[in-house]
PDB file of C-alpha atoms in Angstrom:
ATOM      1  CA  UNK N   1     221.158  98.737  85.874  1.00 35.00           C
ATOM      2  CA  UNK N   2     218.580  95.978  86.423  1.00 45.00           C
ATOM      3  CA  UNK N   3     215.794  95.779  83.954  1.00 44.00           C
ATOM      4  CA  UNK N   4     212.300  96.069  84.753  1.00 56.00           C
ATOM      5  CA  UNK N   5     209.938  93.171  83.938  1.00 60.00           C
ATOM      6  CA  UNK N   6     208.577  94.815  80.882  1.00 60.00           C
ATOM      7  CA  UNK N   7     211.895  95.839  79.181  1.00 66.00           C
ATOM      8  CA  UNK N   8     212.906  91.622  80.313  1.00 67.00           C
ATOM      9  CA  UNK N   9     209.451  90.636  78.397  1.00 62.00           C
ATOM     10  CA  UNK N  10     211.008  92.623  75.291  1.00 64.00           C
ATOM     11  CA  UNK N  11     214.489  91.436  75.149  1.00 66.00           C
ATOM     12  CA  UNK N  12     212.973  87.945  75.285  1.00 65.00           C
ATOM     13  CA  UNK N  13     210.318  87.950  72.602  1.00 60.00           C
ATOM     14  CA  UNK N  14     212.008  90.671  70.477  1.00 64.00           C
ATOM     15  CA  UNK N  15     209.046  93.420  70.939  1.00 68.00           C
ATOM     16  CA  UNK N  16     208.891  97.065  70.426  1.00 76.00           C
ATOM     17  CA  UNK N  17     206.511  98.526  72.875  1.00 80.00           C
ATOM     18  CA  UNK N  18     205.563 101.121  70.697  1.00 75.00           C
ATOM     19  CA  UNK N  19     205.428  99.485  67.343  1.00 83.00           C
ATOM     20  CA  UNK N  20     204.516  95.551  68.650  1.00 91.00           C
ATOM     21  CA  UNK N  21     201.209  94.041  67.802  1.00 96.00           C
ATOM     22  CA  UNK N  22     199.651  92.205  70.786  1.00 97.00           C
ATOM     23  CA  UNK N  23     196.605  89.949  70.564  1.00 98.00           C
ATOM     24  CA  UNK N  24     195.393  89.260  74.032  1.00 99.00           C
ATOM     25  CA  UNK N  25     193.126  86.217  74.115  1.00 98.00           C
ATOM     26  CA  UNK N  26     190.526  86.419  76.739  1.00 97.00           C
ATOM     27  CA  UNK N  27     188.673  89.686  78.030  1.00 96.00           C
ATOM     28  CA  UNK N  28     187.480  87.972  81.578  1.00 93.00           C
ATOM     29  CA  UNK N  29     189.201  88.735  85.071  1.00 92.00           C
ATOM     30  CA  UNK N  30     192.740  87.455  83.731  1.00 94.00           C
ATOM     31  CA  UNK N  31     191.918  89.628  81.016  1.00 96.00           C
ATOM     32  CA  UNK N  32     190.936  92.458  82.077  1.00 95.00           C
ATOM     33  CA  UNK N  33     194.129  92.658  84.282  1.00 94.00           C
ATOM     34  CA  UNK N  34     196.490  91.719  81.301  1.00 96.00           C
ATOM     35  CA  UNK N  35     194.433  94.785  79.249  1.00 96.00           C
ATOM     36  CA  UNK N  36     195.181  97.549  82.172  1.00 95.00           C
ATOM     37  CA  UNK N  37     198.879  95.881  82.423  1.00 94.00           C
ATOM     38  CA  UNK N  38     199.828  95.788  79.069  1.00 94.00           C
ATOM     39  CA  UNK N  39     198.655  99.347  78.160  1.00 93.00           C
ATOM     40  CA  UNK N  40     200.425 101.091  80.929  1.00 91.00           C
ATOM     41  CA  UNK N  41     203.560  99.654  80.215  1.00 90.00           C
ATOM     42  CA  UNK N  42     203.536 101.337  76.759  1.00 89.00           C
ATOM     43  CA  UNK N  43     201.810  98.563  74.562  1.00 93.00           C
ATOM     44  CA  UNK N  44     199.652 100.757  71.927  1.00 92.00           C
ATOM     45  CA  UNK N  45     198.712  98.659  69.221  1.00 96.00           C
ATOM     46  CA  UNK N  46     196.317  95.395  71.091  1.00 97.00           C
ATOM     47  CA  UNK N  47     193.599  93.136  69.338  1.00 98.00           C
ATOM     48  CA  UNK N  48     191.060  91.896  71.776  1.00 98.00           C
ATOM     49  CA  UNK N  49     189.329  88.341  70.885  1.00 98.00           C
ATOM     50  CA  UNK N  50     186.477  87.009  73.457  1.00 97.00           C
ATOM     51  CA  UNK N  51     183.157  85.116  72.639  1.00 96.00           C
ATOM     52  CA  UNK N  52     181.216  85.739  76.230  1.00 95.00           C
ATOM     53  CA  UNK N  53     179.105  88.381  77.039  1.00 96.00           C
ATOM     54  CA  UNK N  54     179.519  90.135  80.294  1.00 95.00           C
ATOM     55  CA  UNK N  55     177.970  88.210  83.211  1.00 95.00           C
ATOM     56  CA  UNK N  56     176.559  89.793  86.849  1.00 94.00           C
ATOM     57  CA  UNK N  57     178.994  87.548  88.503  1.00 92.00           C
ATOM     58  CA  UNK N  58     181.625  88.961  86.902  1.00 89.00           C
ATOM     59  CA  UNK N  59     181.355  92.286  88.261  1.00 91.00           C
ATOM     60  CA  UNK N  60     183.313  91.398  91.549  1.00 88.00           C
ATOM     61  CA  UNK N  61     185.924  90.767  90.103  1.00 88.00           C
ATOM     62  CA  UNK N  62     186.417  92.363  86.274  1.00 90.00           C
ATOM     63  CA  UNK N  63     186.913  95.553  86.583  1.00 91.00           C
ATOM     64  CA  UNK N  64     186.526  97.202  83.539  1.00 93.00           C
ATOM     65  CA  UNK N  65     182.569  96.296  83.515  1.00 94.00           C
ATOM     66  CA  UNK N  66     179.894  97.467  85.306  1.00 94.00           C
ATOM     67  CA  UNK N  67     176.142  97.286  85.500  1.00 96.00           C
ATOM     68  CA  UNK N  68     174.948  98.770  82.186  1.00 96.00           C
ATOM     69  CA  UNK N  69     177.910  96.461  80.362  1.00 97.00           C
ATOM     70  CA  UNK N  70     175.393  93.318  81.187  1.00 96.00           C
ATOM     71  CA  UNK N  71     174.714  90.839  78.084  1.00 96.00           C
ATOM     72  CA  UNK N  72     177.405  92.980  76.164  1.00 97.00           C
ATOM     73  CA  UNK N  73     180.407  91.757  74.642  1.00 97.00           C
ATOM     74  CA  UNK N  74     183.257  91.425  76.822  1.00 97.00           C
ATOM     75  CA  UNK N  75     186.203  92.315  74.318  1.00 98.00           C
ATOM     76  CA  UNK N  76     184.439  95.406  73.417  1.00 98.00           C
ATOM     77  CA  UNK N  77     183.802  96.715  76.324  1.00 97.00           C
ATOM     78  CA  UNK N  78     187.184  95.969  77.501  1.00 97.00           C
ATOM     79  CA  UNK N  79     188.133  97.975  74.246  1.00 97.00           C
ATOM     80  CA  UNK N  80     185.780 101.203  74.686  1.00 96.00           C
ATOM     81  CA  UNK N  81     186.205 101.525  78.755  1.00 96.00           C
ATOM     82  CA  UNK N  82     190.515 100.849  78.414  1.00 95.00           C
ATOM     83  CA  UNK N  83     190.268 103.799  75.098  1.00 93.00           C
ATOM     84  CA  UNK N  84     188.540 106.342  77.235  1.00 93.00           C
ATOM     85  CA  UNK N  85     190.585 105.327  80.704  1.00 91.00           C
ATOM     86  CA  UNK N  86     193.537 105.493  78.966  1.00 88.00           C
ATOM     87  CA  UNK N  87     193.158 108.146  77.318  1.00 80.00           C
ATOM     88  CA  UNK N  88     196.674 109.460  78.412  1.00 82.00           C
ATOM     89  CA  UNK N  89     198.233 107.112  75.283  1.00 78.00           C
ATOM     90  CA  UNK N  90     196.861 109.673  72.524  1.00 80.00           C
ATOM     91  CA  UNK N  91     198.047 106.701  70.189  1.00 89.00           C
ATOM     92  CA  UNK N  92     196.243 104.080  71.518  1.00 92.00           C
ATOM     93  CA  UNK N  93     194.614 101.472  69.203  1.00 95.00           C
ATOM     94  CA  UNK N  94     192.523  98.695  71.111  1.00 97.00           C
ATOM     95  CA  UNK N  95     190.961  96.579  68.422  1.00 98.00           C
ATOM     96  CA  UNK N  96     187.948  94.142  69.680  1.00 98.00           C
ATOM     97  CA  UNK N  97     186.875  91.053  68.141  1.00 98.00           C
ATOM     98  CA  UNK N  98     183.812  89.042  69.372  1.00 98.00           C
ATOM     99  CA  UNK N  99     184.234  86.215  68.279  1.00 97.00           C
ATOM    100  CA  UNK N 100     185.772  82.076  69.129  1.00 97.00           C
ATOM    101  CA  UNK N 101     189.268  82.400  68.806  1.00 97.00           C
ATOM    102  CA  UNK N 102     189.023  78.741  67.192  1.00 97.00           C
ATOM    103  CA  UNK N 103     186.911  80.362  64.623  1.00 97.00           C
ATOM    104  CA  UNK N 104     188.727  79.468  61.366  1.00 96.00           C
ATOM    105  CA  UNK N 105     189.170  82.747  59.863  1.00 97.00           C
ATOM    106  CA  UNK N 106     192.157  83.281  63.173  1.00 98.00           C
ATOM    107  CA  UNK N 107     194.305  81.329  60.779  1.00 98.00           C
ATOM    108  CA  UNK N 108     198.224  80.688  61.151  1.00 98.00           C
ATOM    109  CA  UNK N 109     198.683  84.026  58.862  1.00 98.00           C
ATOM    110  CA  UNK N 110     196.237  85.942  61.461  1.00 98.00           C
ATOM    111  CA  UNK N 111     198.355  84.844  64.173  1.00 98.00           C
ATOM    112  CA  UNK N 112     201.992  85.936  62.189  1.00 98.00           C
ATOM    113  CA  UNK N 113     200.238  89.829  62.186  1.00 98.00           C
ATOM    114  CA  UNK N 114     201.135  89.998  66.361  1.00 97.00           C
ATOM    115  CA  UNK N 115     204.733  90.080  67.793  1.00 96.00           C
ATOM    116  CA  UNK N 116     203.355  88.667  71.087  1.00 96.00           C
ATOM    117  CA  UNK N 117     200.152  86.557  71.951  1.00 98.00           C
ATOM    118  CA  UNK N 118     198.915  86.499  75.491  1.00 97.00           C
ATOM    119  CA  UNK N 119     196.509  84.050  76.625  1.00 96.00           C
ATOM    120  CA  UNK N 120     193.737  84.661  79.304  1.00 96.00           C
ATOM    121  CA  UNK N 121     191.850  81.850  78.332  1.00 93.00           C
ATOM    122  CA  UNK N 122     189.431  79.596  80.512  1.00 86.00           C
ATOM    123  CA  UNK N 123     189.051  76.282  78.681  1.00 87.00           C
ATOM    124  CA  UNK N 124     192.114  73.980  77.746  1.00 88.00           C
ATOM    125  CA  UNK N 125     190.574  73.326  73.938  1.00 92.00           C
ATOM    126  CA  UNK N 126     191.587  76.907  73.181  1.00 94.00           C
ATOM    127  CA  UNK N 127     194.336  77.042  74.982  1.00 93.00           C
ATOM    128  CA  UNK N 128     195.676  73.996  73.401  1.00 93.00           C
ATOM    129  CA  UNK N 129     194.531  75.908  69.387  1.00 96.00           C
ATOM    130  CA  UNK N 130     196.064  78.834  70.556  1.00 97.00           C
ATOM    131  CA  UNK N 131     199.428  77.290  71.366  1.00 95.00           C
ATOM    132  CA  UNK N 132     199.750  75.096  68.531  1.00 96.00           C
ATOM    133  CA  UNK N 133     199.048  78.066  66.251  1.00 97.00           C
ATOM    134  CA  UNK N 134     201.533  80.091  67.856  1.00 97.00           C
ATOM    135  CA  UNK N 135     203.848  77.095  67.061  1.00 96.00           C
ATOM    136  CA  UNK N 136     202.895  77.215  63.637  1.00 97.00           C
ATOM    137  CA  UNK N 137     203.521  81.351  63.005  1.00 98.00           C
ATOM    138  CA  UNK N 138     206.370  81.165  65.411  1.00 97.00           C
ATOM    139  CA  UNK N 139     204.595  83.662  67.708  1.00 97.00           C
ATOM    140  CA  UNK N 140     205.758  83.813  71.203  1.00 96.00           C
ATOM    141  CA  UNK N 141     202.748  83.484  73.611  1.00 96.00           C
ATOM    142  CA  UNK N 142     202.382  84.087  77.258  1.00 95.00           C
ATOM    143  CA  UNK N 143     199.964  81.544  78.714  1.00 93.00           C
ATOM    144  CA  UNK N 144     198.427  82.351  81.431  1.00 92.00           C
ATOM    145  CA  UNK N 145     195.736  81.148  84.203  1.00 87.00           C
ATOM    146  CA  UNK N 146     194.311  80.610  88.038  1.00 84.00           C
ATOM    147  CA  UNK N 147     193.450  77.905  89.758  1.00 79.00           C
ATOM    148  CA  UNK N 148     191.959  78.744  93.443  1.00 79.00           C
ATOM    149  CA  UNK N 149     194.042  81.705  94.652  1.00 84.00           C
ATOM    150  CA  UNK N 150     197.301  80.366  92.961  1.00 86.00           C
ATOM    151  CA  UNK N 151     198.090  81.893  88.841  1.00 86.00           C
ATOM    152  CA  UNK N 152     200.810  80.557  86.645  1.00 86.00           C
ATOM    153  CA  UNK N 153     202.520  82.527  83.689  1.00 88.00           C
ATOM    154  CA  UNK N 154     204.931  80.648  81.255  1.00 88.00           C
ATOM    155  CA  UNK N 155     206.346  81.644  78.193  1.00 90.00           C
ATOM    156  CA  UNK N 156     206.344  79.865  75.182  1.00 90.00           C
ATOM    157  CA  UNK N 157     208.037  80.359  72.308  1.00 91.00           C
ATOM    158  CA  UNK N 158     209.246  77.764  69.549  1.00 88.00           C
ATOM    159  CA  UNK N 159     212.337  76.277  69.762  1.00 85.00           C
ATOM    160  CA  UNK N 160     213.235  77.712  73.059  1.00 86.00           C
ATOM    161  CA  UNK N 161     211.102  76.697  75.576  1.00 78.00           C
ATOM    162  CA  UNK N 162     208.664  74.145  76.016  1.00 78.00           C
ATOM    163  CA  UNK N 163     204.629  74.104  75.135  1.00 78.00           C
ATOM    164  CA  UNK N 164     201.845  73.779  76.735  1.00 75.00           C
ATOM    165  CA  UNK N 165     201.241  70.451  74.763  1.00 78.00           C
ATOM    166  CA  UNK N 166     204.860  69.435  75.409  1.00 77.00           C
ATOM    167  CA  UNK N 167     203.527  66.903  77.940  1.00 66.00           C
ATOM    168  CA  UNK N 168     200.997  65.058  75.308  1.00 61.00           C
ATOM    169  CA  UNK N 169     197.640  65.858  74.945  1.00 60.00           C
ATOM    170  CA  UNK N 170     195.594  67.262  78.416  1.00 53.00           C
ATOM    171  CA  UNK N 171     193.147  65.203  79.504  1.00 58.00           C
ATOM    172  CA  UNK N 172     189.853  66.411  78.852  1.00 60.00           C
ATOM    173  CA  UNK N 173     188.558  68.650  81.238  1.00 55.00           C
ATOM    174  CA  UNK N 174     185.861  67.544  84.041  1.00 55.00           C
ATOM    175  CA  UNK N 175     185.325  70.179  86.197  1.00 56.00           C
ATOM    176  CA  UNK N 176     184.016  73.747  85.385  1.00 53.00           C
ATOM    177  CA  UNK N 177     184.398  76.634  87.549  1.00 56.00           C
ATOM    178  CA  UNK N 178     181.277  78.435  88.112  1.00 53.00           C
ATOM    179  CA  UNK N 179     182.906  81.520  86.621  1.00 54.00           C
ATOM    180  CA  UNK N 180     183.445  79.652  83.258  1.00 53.00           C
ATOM    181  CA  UNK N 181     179.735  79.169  82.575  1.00 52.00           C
ATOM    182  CA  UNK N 182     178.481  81.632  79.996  1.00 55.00           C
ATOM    183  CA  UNK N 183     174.554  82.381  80.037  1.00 59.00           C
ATOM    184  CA  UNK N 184     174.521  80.539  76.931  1.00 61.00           C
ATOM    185  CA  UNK N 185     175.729  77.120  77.254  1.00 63.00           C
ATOM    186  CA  UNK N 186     178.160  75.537  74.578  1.00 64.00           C
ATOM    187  CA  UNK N 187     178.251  72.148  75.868  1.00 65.00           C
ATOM    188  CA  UNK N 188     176.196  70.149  77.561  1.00 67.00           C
ATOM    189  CA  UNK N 189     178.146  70.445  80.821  1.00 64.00           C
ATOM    190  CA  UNK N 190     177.356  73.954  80.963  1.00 63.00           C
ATOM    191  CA  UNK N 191     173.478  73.572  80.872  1.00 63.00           C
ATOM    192  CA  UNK N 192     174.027  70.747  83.730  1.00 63.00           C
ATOM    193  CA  UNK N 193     176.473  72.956  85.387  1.00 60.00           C
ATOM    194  CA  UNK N 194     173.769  75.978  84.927  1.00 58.00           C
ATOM    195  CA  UNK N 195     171.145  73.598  86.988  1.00 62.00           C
ATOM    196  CA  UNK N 196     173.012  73.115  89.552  1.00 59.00           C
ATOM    197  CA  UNK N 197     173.916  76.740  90.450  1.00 58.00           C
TER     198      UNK N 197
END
């Protein structure tokens, strides 16, 4: 009997649907998918990290949100609307953080609390933190992303496969999506990118 996908995501990292900690990095459109996803295949125990606040342009595409959710935090929304949708997994803990996951109080020992990490990150600085500290608590993380209509999934896990650093350091990053830009800027780029939209 083949395995389904989740059961192969298991035998690979080692998890325990029921009893597995999962921190899911990211509560945009990725995200949002990753949230729904993860919580119907059985996943009952998730921490939710995300610094933006939910956008009108997001609303085409991240589901969870709607109209009122505007200038709210995206991880806790994500948290309260996937609670009460999901309402079928009577032992379903969604905890939501709004905060930068480079923020240093997500130390290595925060990061050895979760079985698996999944990223659903925008920006390659904290994609690049997040995998090194998985490296460092021996975490398995699933990095994920989009470019255009094409996504990419990899797994990384110490000693097994490679990172997403393995190549050297990734050149800094030039171009920003539209979607990336939060209405409040964090960089420079943003408030030129903010201009020209």
């Amino acid at each position: 009997m083949e395995l389904c996908k989740s059961e192969e995501v298991c035998r690979r990292t080692g998890c325990e649907k029921s009893t597995s900690k999962i921190l899911i990095v990211g509560s945009g459109g990725i995200g949002v998918e990753i949230i729904k996803n993860v919580v119907l295949l059985g996943f009952t125990d998730l921490t939710l990290i995300d610094l933006d606040t939910i956008e009108i342009s997001n609303l085409n595409r991240q589901f969870l949100f709607n109209k009122n959710h505007v200038g709210k935090s995206k991880s806790l929304v994500a948290a309260n609307v996937s609670q009460a949708n999901f309402a079928f997994h009577s032992n379903l803990k969604i905890t939501a953080l709004h905060n930068s996951i480079m923020s240093s109080e997500y130390d290595v020992d925060f990061f050895k609390t979760f079985k698996v990490v999944i990223n659903a990150l925008d920006n390659r600085a904290a994609r690049s933190h997040v995998n090194r500290m998985c490296l460092a608590a021996n975490v398995p993380l699933v990095e994920s992303g989009s470019e255009g209509y094409m996504g990419q999934v990899t797994l990384i896990k110490r000693d097994v496969s490679a990172c997403y650093e393995c190549d050297g350091p990734r050149q800094e990053q030039k171009t920003f999506a539209s979607c990336t830009i939060r209405n409040t800027p964090s960089l420079p780029i943003h408030c030129i990118m903010l201009t020209m939209t």
